[in-house]
XYZ file of N, CA, C and O in Angstrom:
212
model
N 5.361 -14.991 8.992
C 4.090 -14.326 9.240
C 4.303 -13.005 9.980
O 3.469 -12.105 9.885
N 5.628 -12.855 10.860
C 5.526 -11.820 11.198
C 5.922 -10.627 10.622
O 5.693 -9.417 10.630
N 6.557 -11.411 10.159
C 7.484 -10.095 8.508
C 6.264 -9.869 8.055
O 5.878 -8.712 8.222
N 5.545 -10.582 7.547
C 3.992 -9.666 6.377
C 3.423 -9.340 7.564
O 2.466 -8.792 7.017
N 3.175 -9.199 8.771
C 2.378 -8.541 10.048
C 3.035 -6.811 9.900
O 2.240 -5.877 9.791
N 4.308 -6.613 9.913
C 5.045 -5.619 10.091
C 4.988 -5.193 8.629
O 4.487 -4.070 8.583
N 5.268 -5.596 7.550
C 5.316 -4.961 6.314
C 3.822 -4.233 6.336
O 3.712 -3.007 6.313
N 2.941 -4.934 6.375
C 1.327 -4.433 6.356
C 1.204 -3.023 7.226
O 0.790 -2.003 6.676
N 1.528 -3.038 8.395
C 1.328 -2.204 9.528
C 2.035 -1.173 8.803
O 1.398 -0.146 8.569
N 3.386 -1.261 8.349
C 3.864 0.145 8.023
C 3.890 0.627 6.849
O 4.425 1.720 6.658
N 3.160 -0.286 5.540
C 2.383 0.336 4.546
C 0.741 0.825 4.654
O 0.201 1.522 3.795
N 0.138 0.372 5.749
C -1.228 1.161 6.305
C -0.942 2.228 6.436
O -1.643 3.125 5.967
N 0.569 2.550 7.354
C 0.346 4.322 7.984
C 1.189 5.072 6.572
O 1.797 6.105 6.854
N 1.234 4.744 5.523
C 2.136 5.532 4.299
C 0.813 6.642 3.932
O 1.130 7.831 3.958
N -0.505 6.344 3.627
C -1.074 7.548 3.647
C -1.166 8.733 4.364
O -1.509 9.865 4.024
N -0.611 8.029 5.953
C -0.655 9.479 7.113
C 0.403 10.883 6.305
O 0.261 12.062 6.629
N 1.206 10.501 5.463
C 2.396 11.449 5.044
C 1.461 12.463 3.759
O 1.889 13.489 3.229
N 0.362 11.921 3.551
C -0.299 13.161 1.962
C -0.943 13.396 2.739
O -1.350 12.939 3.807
N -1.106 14.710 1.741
C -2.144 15.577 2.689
C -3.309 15.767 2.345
O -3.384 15.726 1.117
N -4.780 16.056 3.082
C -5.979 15.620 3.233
C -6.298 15.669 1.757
O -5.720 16.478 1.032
N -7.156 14.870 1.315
C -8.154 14.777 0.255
C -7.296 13.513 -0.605
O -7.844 13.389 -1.700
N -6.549 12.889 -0.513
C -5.687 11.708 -1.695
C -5.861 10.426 -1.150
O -5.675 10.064 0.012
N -6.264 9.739 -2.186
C -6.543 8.335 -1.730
C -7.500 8.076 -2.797
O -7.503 8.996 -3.615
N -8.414 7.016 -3.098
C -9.413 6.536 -4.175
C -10.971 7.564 -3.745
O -11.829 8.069 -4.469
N -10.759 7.535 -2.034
C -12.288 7.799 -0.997
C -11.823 9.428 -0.810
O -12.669 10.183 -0.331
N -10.797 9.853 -1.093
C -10.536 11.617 -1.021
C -11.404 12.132 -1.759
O -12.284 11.529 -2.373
N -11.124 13.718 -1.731
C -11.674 14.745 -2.522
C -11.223 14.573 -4.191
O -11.731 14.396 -5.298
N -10.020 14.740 -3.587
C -9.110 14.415 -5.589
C -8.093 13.258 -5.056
O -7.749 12.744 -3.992
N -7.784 13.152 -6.668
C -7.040 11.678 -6.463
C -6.191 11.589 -7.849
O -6.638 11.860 -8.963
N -5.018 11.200 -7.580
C -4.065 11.925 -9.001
C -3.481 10.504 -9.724
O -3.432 9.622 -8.866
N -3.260 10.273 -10.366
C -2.367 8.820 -10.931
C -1.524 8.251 -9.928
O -1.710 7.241 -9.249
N -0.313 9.271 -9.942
C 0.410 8.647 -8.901
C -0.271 7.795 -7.405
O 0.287 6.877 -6.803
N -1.432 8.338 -7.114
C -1.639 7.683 -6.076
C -2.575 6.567 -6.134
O -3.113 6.168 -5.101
N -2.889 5.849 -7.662
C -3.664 4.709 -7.846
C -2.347 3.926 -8.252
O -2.326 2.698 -8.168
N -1.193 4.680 -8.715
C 0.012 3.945 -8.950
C 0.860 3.492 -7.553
O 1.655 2.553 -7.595
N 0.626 4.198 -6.414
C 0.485 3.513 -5.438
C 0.228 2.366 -4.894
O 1.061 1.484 -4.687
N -1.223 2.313 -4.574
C -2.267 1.562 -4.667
C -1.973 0.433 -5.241
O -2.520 -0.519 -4.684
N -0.935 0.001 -6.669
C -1.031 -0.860 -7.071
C 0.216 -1.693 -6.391
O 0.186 -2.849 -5.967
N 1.393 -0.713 -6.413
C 2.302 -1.633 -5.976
C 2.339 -1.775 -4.551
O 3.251 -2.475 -4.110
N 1.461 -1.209 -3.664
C 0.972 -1.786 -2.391
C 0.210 -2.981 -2.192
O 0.021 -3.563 -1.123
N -0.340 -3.385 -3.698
C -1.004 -4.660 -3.546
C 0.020 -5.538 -4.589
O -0.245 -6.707 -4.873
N 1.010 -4.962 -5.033
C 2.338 -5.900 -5.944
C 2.879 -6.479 -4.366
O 2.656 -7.613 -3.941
N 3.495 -5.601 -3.776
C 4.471 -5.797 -2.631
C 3.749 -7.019 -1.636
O 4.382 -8.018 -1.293
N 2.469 -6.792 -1.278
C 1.553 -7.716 -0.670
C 1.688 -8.897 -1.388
O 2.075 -9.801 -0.646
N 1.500 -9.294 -2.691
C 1.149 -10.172 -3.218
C 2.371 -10.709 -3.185
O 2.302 -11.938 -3.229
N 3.819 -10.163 -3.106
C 4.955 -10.887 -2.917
C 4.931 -11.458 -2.191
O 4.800 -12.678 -2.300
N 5.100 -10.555 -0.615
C 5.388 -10.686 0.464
C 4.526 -12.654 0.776
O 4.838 -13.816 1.033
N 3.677 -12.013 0.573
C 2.208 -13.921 0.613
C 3.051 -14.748 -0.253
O 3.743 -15.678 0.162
N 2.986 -14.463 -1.178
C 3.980 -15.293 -2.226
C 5.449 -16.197 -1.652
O 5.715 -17.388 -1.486
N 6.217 -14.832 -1.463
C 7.712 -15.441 -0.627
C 7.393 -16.519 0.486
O 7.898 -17.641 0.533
N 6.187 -15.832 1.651
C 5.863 -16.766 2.630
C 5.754 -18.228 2.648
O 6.089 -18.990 3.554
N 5.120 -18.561 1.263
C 4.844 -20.201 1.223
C 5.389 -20.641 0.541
O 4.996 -21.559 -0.179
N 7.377 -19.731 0.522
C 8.044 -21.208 0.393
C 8.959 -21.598 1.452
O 9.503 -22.702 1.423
């Protein structure tokens, strides 16, 4: 649990690195960053996954 506590925390601050307007809730928003988006919720869904075994 604490490994997915720490994985989470330091994929939250990965948007601090683009710059203003990128994200789904930005101004513009480009592929790459819904291709993001996805494997931030692939990696999550591991991470839960690995946990319960």
């Amino acid at each position: 649990m604490k490994s997915l506590l720490t994985l989470s925390a330091a994929l939250a601050s990965l948007p601090v690195f683009a710059h203003d307007g990128h994200g789904l809730f930005g101004s513009h928003w480009h592929a790459t960053d819904a291709l993001g988006f996805v494997a931030v919720a692939g990696l999550i869904a591991l991470a839960v996954w690995l946990s319960k075994k």
